[in-house]
CSV table of C-alpha atoms and ligand atoms in Angstrom, one decimal:
chain,number,residue,atom,x,y,z
A,1475,MET,CA,96.1,108.4,98.7
A,1476,ASP,CA,95.8,105.0,99.5
A,1477,HIS,CA,93.6,102.0,98.4
A,1478,PHE,CA,91.2,101.5,101.3
A,1479,LEU,CA,88.1,103.2,100.4
A,1480,TYR,CA,84.3,102.7,100.9
A,1481,ARG,CA,82.4,101.2,98.3
A,1482,ASP,CA,78.6,100.8,98.5
A,1483,GLY,CA,78.8,101.3,101.9
A,1484,ALA,CA,81.7,98.9,102.7
A,1485,LEU,CA,85.4,99.3,103.4
A,1486,TYR,CA,87.6,97.6,100.5
A,1487,ALA,CA,91.4,97.1,100.5
A,1488,GLU,CA,91.6,97.7,96.6
A,1489,ASP,CA,88.8,95.5,95.2
A,1490,VAL,CA,88.4,93.2,98.0
A,1491,PRO,CA,85.9,93.7,100.8
A,1492,VAL,CA,87.8,93.9,104.2
A,1493,ALA,CA,84.8,91.9,105.7
A,1494,GLU,CA,85.6,89.1,103.4
A,1495,ILE,CA,89.2,88.8,104.7
A,1496,ALA,CA,88.0,89.2,108.3
A,1497,ALA,CA,85.8,86.2,107.7
A,1498,ALA,CA,88.4,84.2,106.0
A,1499,VAL,CA,91.4,85.0,108.6
A,1500,GLY,CA,89.5,86.3,111.8
A,1501,THR,CA,90.4,89.1,113.6
A,1502,PRO,CA,92.4,91.0,114.5
A,1503,PHE,CA,94.6,91.3,111.5
A,1504,TYR,CA,96.9,93.6,109.3
A,1505,VAL,CA,96.2,94.0,105.3
A,1506,TYR,CA,98.2,95.8,103.1
A,1507,SER,CA,97.8,97.1,99.7
A,1508,SER,CA,100.2,96.2,96.8
A,1509,ALA,CA,99.0,99.2,94.6
A,1510,THR,CA,99.7,101.6,97.6
A,1511,LEU,CA,103.1,100.4,98.4
A,1512,LEU,CA,104.3,100.6,94.7
A,1513,ARG,CA,102.7,103.8,94.3
A,1514,HIS,CA,104.7,105.3,97.3
A,1515,PHE,CA,107.9,103.7,96.1
A,1516,ARG,CA,107.3,105.1,92.7
A,1517,LEU,CA,106.8,108.7,93.8
A,1518,PHE,CA,110.0,108.5,95.5
A,1519,ASP,CA,111.6,107.1,92.6
A,1520,GLU,CA,110.1,109.5,90.3
A,1521,ALA,CA,110.6,112.4,92.7
A,1522,LEU,CA,114.8,111.7,92.4
A,1523,ASP,CA,114.5,111.5,88.7
A,1524,GLY,CA,117.4,113.4,87.0
A,1525,MET,CA,120.0,112.4,89.7
A,1526,GLU,CA,121.5,109.1,89.8
A,1527,HIS,CA,119.7,107.6,92.9
A,1528,LEU,CA,118.4,104.3,94.7
A,1529,VAL,CA,115.6,104.2,96.9
A,1530,CYS,CA,116.3,101.8,99.9
A,1531,PHE,CA,113.1,101.0,101.6
A,1532,ALA,CA,113.6,101.2,105.4
A,1533,MET,CA,112.4,97.5,106.2
A,1534,LYS,CA,112.3,98.1,109.8
A,1535,SER,CA,108.9,99.5,109.2
A,1536,ASN,CA,107.5,96.5,107.5
A,1537,SER,CA,109.7,93.4,106.9
A,1538,ASN,CA,107.4,90.9,105.5
A,1539,GLN,CA,108.7,88.7,102.8
A,1540,ALA,CA,105.9,89.4,100.5
A,1541,VAL,CA,106.3,93.2,100.9
A,1542,LEU,CA,109.9,93.2,100.3
A,1543,LYS,CA,109.7,90.9,97.2
A,1544,LEU,CA,106.9,93.3,95.9
A,1545,LEU,CA,109.2,96.4,96.3
A,1546,GLY,CA,112.5,94.8,95.4
A,1547,ASP,CA,110.9,93.3,92.1
A,1548,ALA,CA,110.0,97.0,91.5
A,1549,GLY,CA,113.5,98.2,91.9
A,1550,ALA,CA,113.9,99.3,95.3
A,1551,GLY,CA,117.0,98.6,97.4
A,1552,MET,CA,116.8,97.9,101.1
A,1553,ASP,CA,118.1,99.7,104.3
A,1554,VAL,CA,118.6,97.0,106.9
A,1555,VAL,CA,119.7,97.3,110.8
A,1556,SER,CA,120.2,93.7,111.6
A,1557,GLY,CA,121.4,90.5,110.6
A,1558,GLY,CA,118.1,89.3,110.6
A,1559,GLU,CA,116.8,92.1,108.3
A,1560,TYR,CA,119.8,91.6,106.0
A,1561,LEU,CA,119.0,87.8,105.6
A,1562,ARG,CA,115.2,88.5,105.2
A,1563,ALA,CA,115.9,90.9,102.2
A,1564,LYS,CA,118.3,88.1,100.7
A,1565,ALA,CA,115.5,85.8,101.0
A,1566,ALA,CA,113.0,88.1,99.2
A,1567,GLY,CA,115.3,88.1,96.4
A,1568,VAL,CA,117.1,91.6,96.9
A,1569,SER,CA,120.9,91.6,95.7
A,1570,GLY,CA,123.5,92.5,98.1
A,1571,ASP,CA,124.4,95.4,96.2
A,1572,LYS,CA,121.2,97.0,96.9
A,1573,ILE,CA,121.3,96.5,100.5
A,1574,VAL,CA,122.5,99.3,102.8
A,1575,PHE,CA,123.5,98.2,106.2
A,1576,SER,CA,122.6,100.8,109.0
A,1577,GLY,CA,122.4,100.8,112.9
A,1578,VAL,CA,124.4,102.2,115.7
A,1579,GLY,CA,125.5,98.5,117.0
A,1580,LYS,CA,126.4,96.2,114.3
A,1581,THR,CA,128.3,93.1,115.5
A,1582,ALA,CA,131.2,91.3,113.9
A,1583,ASP,CA,128.9,88.5,113.0
A,1584,GLU,CA,126.5,90.8,111.2
A,1585,MET,CA,129.5,92.4,109.5
A,1586,ARG,CA,130.9,89.1,108.1
A,1587,LEU,CA,127.3,88.0,107.1
A,1588,ALA,CA,126.9,91.3,105.2
A,1589,LEU,CA,130.4,91.1,103.8
A,1590,THR,CA,130.2,87.6,102.5
A,1591,GLY,CA,126.8,87.7,101.1
A,1592,GLY,CA,127.3,91.0,99.5
A,1593,VAL,CA,126.4,94.7,100.6
A,1594,ARG,CA,126.1,98.1,98.8
A,1595,GLN,CA,127.9,99.8,101.8
A,1596,PHE,CA,127.7,100.1,105.8
A,1597,ASN,CA,126.6,103.1,107.3
A,1598,VAL,CA,129.3,103.3,110.1
A,1599,GLU,CA,128.2,105.2,113.2
A,1600,SER,CA,131.4,105.2,115.4
A,1601,GLU,CA,135.1,105.0,115.4
A,1602,PRO,CA,135.1,101.7,117.4
A,1603,GLU,CA,132.7,100.4,114.7
A,1604,MET,CA,135.0,101.6,112.0
A,1605,ARG,CA,137.9,99.7,113.6
A,1606,ARG,CA,136.0,96.6,114.2
A,1607,LEU,CA,134.6,96.5,110.6
A,1608,SER,CA,138.1,97.1,109.1
A,1609,GLU,CA,139.4,93.9,111.1
A,1610,VAL,CA,136.6,91.8,110.0
A,1611,ALA,CA,137.0,92.9,106.3
A,1612,THR,CA,140.9,92.4,106.4
A,1613,SER,CA,140.2,88.9,108.1
A,1614,LEU,CA,138.0,87.9,105.0
A,1615,GLY,CA,140.6,89.4,102.6
A,1616,MET,CA,137.9,92.1,101.6
A,1617,VAL,CA,137.5,95.8,101.7
A,1618,ALA,CA,134.1,97.2,103.2
A,1619,PRO,CA,132.6,100.2,101.4
A,1620,ILE,CA,131.2,102.7,103.9
A,1621,THR,CA,129.8,106.1,104.6
A,1622,VAL,CA,129.8,107.6,108.0
A,1623,ARG,CA,126.7,108.8,109.5
A,1624,VAL,CA,127.1,112.3,110.9
A,1625,ASN,CA,124.8,113.9,113.3
A,1626,PRO,CA,124.0,117.4,111.9
A,1627,ASP,CA,122.7,118.6,115.2
A,1628,VAL,CA,119.4,119.8,113.6
A,1629,ASP,CA,116.0,119.6,115.5
A,1630,ALA,CA,113.8,117.3,113.5
A,1631,LYS,CA,110.7,118.7,115.5
A,1632,THR,CA,109.2,115.3,116.0
A,1633,HIS,CA,108.6,112.9,118.9
A,1634,GLU,CA,111.6,112.7,121.1
A,1635,LYS,CA,111.6,108.7,120.9
A,1636,ILE,CA,112.1,109.0,117.1
A,1637,SER,CA,114.4,112.2,116.7
A,1638,THR,CA,118.1,110.9,115.9
A,1639,GLY,CA,119.6,114.0,114.5
A,1640,LYS,CA,120.2,116.2,117.5
A,1641,LYS,CA,123.2,116.6,119.7
A,1642,GLY,CA,123.0,114.0,122.4
A,1643,ASP,CA,121.2,111.5,120.3
A,1644,LYS,CA,123.1,108.2,120.3
A,1645,PHE,CA,123.3,108.1,116.6
A,1646,GLY,CA,126.0,109.1,114.3
A,1647,ILE,CA,129.5,111.1,114.8
A,1648,PRO,CA,129.0,114.9,115.5
A,1649,ILE,CA,129.3,116.5,112.2
A,1650,ASP,CA,132.2,118.7,113.3
A,1651,ARG,CA,134.6,115.9,113.9
A,1652,ALA,CA,133.9,114.5,110.4
A,1653,SER,CA,137.3,115.4,109.3
A,1654,GLU,CA,139.1,113.7,111.8
A,1655,VAL,CA,136.9,110.6,111.7
A,1656,TYR,CA,137.2,110.4,107.9
A,1657,ALA,CA,140.9,110.6,108.1
A,1658,LEU,CA,140.9,107.5,110.6
A,1659,ALA,CA,138.5,105.7,107.9
A,1660,ALA,CA,141.3,106.4,105.1
A,1661,SER,CA,144.0,105.0,107.3
A,1662,LEU,CA,142.1,101.7,107.9
A,1663,PRO,CA,143.3,98.9,105.5
A,1664,GLY,CA,139.7,97.2,105.4
A,1665,LEU,CA,137.7,100.3,104.5
A,1666,LYS,CA,136.8,102.2,101.6
A,1667,VAL,CA,135.2,105.4,102.0
A,1668,VAL,CA,132.3,106.2,99.3
A,1669,GLY,CA,130.0,108.7,100.9
A,1670,ILE,CA,128.2,110.4,103.9
A,1671,ASP,CA,125.2,109.3,105.6
A,1672,VAL,CA,122.6,111.3,107.5
A,1673,HIS,CA,119.2,110.6,109.1
A,1674,ILE,CA,117.8,112.8,111.4
A,1675,GLY,CA,114.6,111.2,112.5
A,1676,SER,CA,111.1,109.8,111.7
A,1677,GLN,CA,107.6,111.2,111.2
A,1678,LEU,CA,109.0,114.6,110.1
A,1679,THR,CA,106.2,116.9,109.0
A,1680,GLN,CA,108.4,119.7,107.8
A,1681,LEU,CA,110.8,119.8,104.8
A,1682,GLU,CA,113.1,122.6,106.8
A,1683,PRO,CA,114.8,120.0,109.1
A,1684,PHE,CA,115.7,117.9,106.1
A,1685,GLU,CA,116.9,121.1,104.3
A,1686,LEU,CA,119.1,122.3,107.2
A,1687,ALA,CA,120.9,118.9,107.6
A,1688,TYR,CA,121.3,118.6,103.6
A,1689,GLU,CA,123.1,121.9,103.6
A,1690,LYS,CA,125.3,120.9,106.2
A,1691,VAL,CA,126.1,117.5,104.4
A,1692,LYS,CA,126.8,119.6,101.1
A,1693,ASP,CA,129.2,121.7,103.0
A,1694,LEU,CA,130.9,118.7,104.4
A,1695,THR,CA,131.1,117.2,100.9
A,1696,ILE,CA,133.0,119.6,99.5
A,1697,GLN,CA,135.2,119.8,102.7
A,1698,LEU,CA,135.8,116.2,102.7
A,1699,ARG,CA,136.7,116.4,98.7
A,1700,ALA,CA,139.2,118.8,99.4
A,1701,GLU,CA,140.9,116.7,102.1
A,1702,GLY,CA,141.2,114.0,99.4
A,1703,HIS,CA,138.2,111.6,100.1
A,1704,GLU,CA,136.2,110.2,97.4
A,1705,ILE,CA,132.5,111.3,98.0
A,1706,ILE,CA,130.5,109.6,95.3
A,1707,ARG,CA,127.5,108.8,97.3
A,1708,LEU,CA,125.1,110.7,99.7
A,1709,ASP,CA,122.6,108.6,101.9
A,1710,LEU,CA,120.0,111.0,103.1
A,1711,GLY,CA,118.1,108.7,105.2
A,1712,GLY,CA,114.3,108.3,105.6
A,1713,GLY,CA,111.9,110.1,108.0
A,1714,LEU,CA,109.4,111.8,105.8
A,1715,GLY,CA,106.2,111.8,107.7
A,1716,ILE,CA,102.5,110.6,107.0
A,1717,PRO,CA,99.1,112.2,107.7
A,1718,TYR,CA,98.1,109.9,110.5
A,1719,GLU,CA,95.2,112.5,111.3
A,1720,ARG,CA,93.8,113.1,108.0
A,1721,SER,CA,91.3,115.8,108.9
A,1722,ASN,CA,94.2,118.2,109.9
A,1723,GLU,CA,97.5,117.1,108.9
A,1724,ALA,CA,99.2,117.6,105.4
A,1725,PRO,CA,102.9,116.7,105.5
A,1726,PRO,CA,105.3,117.4,102.5
A,1727,LEU,CA,105.0,115.2,99.6
A,1728,PRO,CA,107.8,113.0,98.1
A,1729,THR,CA,107.7,115.2,95.1
A,1730,ASP,CA,108.5,118.3,97.1
A,1731,TYR,CA,111.1,116.3,99.2
A,1732,GLY,CA,112.7,115.3,95.7
A,1733,ALA,CA,112.5,118.8,94.3
A,1734,MET,CA,114.4,120.2,97.7
A,1735,VAL,CA,117.0,117.4,97.4
A,1736,LYS,CA,117.6,118.2,93.6
A,1737,ARG,CA,117.9,122.0,94.5
A,1738,VAL,CA,120.4,121.6,97.5
A,1739,LEU,CA,122.5,118.7,96.1
A,1740,GLY,CA,121.7,118.6,92.3
A,1741,ASP,CA,125.1,120.2,91.3
A,1742,LEU,CA,127.4,117.9,93.6
A,1743,ASP,CA,127.8,115.1,91.1
A,1744,VAL,CA,126.9,112.6,93.6
A,1745,GLU,CA,124.5,109.4,93.7
A,1746,ILE,CA,121.8,109.7,96.2
A,1747,GLU,CA,120.4,107.1,98.3
A,1748,ILE,CA,117.1,107.7,100.5
A,1749,GLU,CA,115.8,105.4,103.1
A,1750,PRO,CA,112.1,105.9,103.3
A,1751,GLY,CA,110.1,103.6,105.5
A,1752,ARG,CA,106.9,105.0,106.9
A,1753,LEU,CA,106.1,106.8,103.9
A,1754,ILE,CA,106.1,103.9,101.8
A,1755,SER,CA,104.3,101.2,104.3
A,1756,GLY,CA,102.5,103.4,106.6
A,1757,ASN,CA,99.2,104.2,104.5
A,1758,ALA,CA,99.6,101.0,102.6
A,1759,GLY,CA,98.3,99.1,105.8
A,1760,ILE,CA,95.3,98.9,108.2
A,1761,MET,CA,94.6,96.8,111.2
A,1762,VAL,CA,91.2,95.4,111.4
A,1763,SER,CA,89.8,94.6,114.9
A,1764,LYS,CA,86.4,93.5,116.2
A,1765,VAL,CA,84.5,95.1,119.1
A,1766,ILE,CA,83.9,92.7,122.0
A,1767,TYR,CA,82.0,94.9,124.5
A,1768,LEU,CA,80.7,98.5,125.0
A,1769,LYS,CA,81.4,99.2,128.7
A,1770,GLU,CA,79.8,102.1,130.5
A,1771,GLY,CA,82.4,103.6,133.0
A,1772,ASP,CA,81.2,106.4,135.4
A,1773,ASP,CA,82.1,109.2,133.0
A,1774,ARG,CA,83.1,107.6,129.8
A,1775,GLN,CA,82.2,104.7,127.8
A,1776,PHE,CA,84.9,102.1,126.7
A,1777,LEU,CA,85.1,100.2,123.5
A,1778,ILE,CA,86.6,97.1,124.1
A,1779,ILE,CA,88.3,95.4,121.1
A,1780,ASP,CA,89.9,92.3,120.3
A,1781,GLY,CA,93.1,94.3,119.2
A,1782,ALA,CA,95.6,95.3,121.7
A,1783,MET,CA,98.9,97.0,122.4
A,1784,ASN,CA,100.8,93.9,121.7
A,1785,ASP,CA,99.2,94.1,118.0
A,1786,LEU,CA,99.7,97.9,117.5
A,1787,VAL,CA,102.2,99.1,120.1
A,1788,ARG,CA,102.4,102.8,118.4
A,1789,PRO,CA,99.7,104.5,120.7
A,1790,ALA,CA,100.8,103.0,123.9
A,1791,MET,CA,104.7,103.5,122.9
A,1792,TYR,CA,104.5,107.1,121.4
A,1793,GLY,CA,101.1,108.4,122.4
A,1794,ALA,CA,100.5,108.0,118.6
A,1795,TYR,CA,97.2,108.8,116.8
A,1796,HIS,CA,95.5,106.6,114.3
A,1797,ASP,CA,92.2,107.2,112.3
A,1798,ILE,CA,89.7,104.6,113.6
A,1799,ILE,CA,86.8,103.9,111.2
A,1800,PRO,CA,83.9,101.4,111.0
A,1801,VAL,CA,84.1,98.5,108.2
A,1802,ASN,CA,80.5,99.4,107.6
A,1803,GLU,CA,80.2,102.8,106.3
A,1804,ARG,CA,77.7,105.2,108.1
A,1805,PRO,CA,75.6,107.6,106.1
A,1806,ALA,CA,76.4,111.3,106.5
A,1807,GLY,CA,74.8,112.6,109.7
A,1808,ALA,CA,74.7,109.2,111.4
A,1809,GLN,CA,75.0,109.0,115.2
A,1810,SER,CA,78.4,109.6,116.7
A,1811,ALA,CA,79.9,108.6,120.0
A,1812,THR,CA,82.9,109.2,122.2
A,1813,TYR,CA,84.9,106.3,123.3
A,1814,ASP,CA,88.0,105.4,125.0
A,1815,ILE,CA,89.1,102.7,122.7
A,1816,VAL,CA,90.9,99.7,124.5
A,1817,GLY,CA,92.3,96.5,124.2
A,1818,PRO,CA,92.1,93.4,126.4
A,1819,ILE,CA,95.3,93.4,128.1
A,1820,CYS,CA,96.1,93.8,131.7
A,1821,GLU,CA,97.6,97.2,131.4
A,1822,SER,CA,96.0,100.7,131.4
A,1823,GLY,CA,98.7,101.5,128.7
A,1824,ASP,CA,96.4,99.2,126.6
A,1825,THR,CA,94.6,102.3,125.1
A,1826,PHE,CA,94.3,103.3,121.6
A,1827,ALA,CA,92.5,106.5,121.9
A,1828,LYS,CA,90.9,108.3,124.8
A,1829,GLY,CA,87.7,110.4,124.1
A,1830,ARG,CA,87.6,109.8,120.5
A,1831,SER,CA,84.6,110.7,118.6
A,1832,MET,CA,83.6,108.3,115.9
A,1833,ALA,CA,80.7,106.7,114.4
A,1834,ALA,CA,78.6,104.8,117.0
A,1835,VAL,CA,79.5,101.1,116.7
A,1836,ALA,CA,77.9,97.8,118.2
A,1837,PRO,CA,79.6,94.7,119.6
A,1838,ASP,CA,80.8,92.3,117.0
A,1839,GLU,CA,81.3,94.9,114.5
A,1840,LEU,CA,84.5,95.4,112.5
A,1841,ILE,CA,86.7,98.6,112.9
A,1842,ALA,CA,89.9,99.6,111.0
A,1843,PHE,CA,92.9,101.4,112.2
A,1844,ARG,CA,94.4,103.5,109.4
A,1845,SER,CA,98.0,103.9,108.7
A,1846,ALA,CA,99.0,100.9,110.4
A,1847,GLY,CA,101.4,99.6,107.8
A,1848,ALA,CA,104.5,100.9,109.2
A,1849,TYR,CA,105.9,100.1,112.6
A,1850,GLY,CA,102.7,97.6,113.4
A,1851,ALA,CA,103.4,94.1,112.7
A,1852,VAL,CA,107.0,94.6,113.1
A,1853,MET,CA,106.7,95.8,116.5
A,1854,SER,CA,104.1,93.2,117.7
A,1855,SER,CA,104.6,90.6,120.5
A,1856,GLU,CA,102.8,87.9,122.0
A,1857,TYR,CA,102.4,89.7,125.4
A,1858,ASN,CA,99.5,88.2,127.6
A,1859,SER,CA,100.2,84.9,125.3
A,1860,ARG,CA,98.1,86.4,122.4
A,1861,PRO,CA,99.4,84.8,119.1
A,1862,LEU,CA,100.9,87.1,116.6
A,1863,ILE,CA,98.1,88.4,114.4
A,1864,PRO,CA,98.0,87.6,110.7
A,1865,GLU,CA,99.3,89.8,107.8
A,1866,VAL,CA,97.5,89.6,104.3
A,1867,LEU,CA,98.4,91.2,101.1
A,1868,VAL,CA,96.0,92.4,98.5
A,1869,GLN,CA,96.6,92.9,94.9
A,1870,GLY,CA,93.4,93.9,92.9
A,1871,ASP,CA,90.6,91.4,93.5
A,1872,GLN,CA,92.8,88.8,95.1
A,1873,PHE,CA,94.4,88.6,98.5
A,1874,ALA,CA,96.7,86.0,100.4
A,1875,VAL,CA,97.9,85.4,103.9
A,1876,ILE,CA,101.3,86.3,103.9
A,1877,ARG,CA,101.9,85.5,107.7
A,1878,GLN,CA,99.7,83.0,109.2
A,1879,ARG,CA,98.4,83.6,112.8
A,1880,PRO,CA,100.3,80.8,114.7
A,1881,THR,CA,98.2,78.1,116.4
A,1882,PHE,CA,98.0,78.2,120.1
A,1883,ASP,CA,100.1,75.2,120.2
A,1884,GLU,CA,102.8,76.5,118.0
A,1885,MET,CA,102.8,79.4,120.3
A,1886,ILE,CA,103.1,77.5,123.3
A,1887,ASN,CA,105.4,74.7,122.0
A,1888,ARG,CA,108.2,77.5,121.4
A,1889,ASP,CA,108.9,77.1,125.1
A,1890,THR,CA,110.9,74.0,126.1
A,1891,ILE,CA,110.5,72.5,129.7
A,1892,PRO,CA,114.1,71.4,130.9
A,1893,GLU,CA,114.2,67.4,131.5
A,1894,TRP,CA,115.2,68.2,135.3
A,1895,LEU,CA,111.8,69.9,135.8
B,240,PLP,C1,114.3,104.3,110.9
B,240,PLP,C2,115.1,104.5,109.9
B,240,PLP,C3,114.7,105.0,108.7
B,240,PLP,C4,113.2,104.9,108.1
B,240,PLP,O1,112.7,106.0,109.0
B,240,PLP,P1,111.0,106.4,108.4
B,240,PLP,O2,110.8,107.3,109.4
B,240,PLP,O3,110.3,105.1,108.4
B,240,PLP,O4,111.1,106.9,107.0
B,240,PLP,C5,115.7,105.2,107.7
B,240,PLP,N1,117.0,105.3,108.0
B,240,PLP,C6,117.5,104.9,109.4
B,240,PLP,C7,118.9,104.7,109.4
B,240,PLP,C8,116.5,104.6,110.3
B,240,PLP,O5,116.8,104.2,111.5
């Protein structure tokens, strides 16, 4: 459920007409619903009731300060994957002891940043990283709390670009080498082992791969404890999927996921961390765009819109599906049409949908891409010198621009021309 619904024939974001936002900020733009963000966070939080836990929002899915502040104030921790994300989380008021640092290529600078600013734990992904982190921590007179990310070799049954827990993926250490890697960790002076980390991929639409992975983590917990390691915390990653195509998808709910976690891991006496991104932010946002032209091709009709792959890259990058709806609702039985929906960028890949059947729309009409709150704005660029599009946050009947569209001058003046030219 989200808070983008038709009311009296017009699409609303909570209590604000989407057309009103479009008139204020221009198209294209992103708009997020506070109520949906909070609802999704709380669903996870409540799903793990009964076990000690922390829900760490994977902020790579949406890292706007306002979104982070909203979730942070509600009690969320953050899962960060770069120094920039770490600083963003801190700037949004999240305390270091609620920030988990993930990522396969953390630099010494990023380690120093997090150690000195405070961090809940590093999720370490390799032996060289382990040695580096121990050196950095020792040089600061500190000890870094760590988990080791293990690769459980399970098939997440998702898109190959977002599968991360299969043998051959670049992430984590093979689970059958965990014993020797944990022994190394215990021998390094700058590290303190606190747990195990696993993250098998994104947009998972079934619970089975999670369960298979968590069973392996459970066995590993018992084994590592027997080998003398203190495993007090399990970081179970993120990855629960959302229904992008609402008419025919129904991925498991956070409640089902939580019940499974409690069933598999409930008697281990561990604290649980989870790192959901998409399920918190995905359906909490839409991208609104305007139709520029309807163009008749030989055998198809192109809907040319003012949004493009630089604004929302998921369709071009992953072949991802987004529901696309008109902002002015059509009565039941209204005329529909079949379009190739494309942006203005000079690449054929700048295509949001091919042969999409939807309500017939006209030039200058507003359309909305659903489920665009995750991996939307954060992956945008200024390709073709199209300024980054604004982000708007709605709460009840109020809305605010939470990232301005840069002016052309601001965009252009970021370049500098050397004096010698
Ligand atoms: C991407 C990522 C997540 C979040 O994945 P979602 O599919 O957005 O829930 C969580 N943890 C790690 C380590 C990640 O790389």
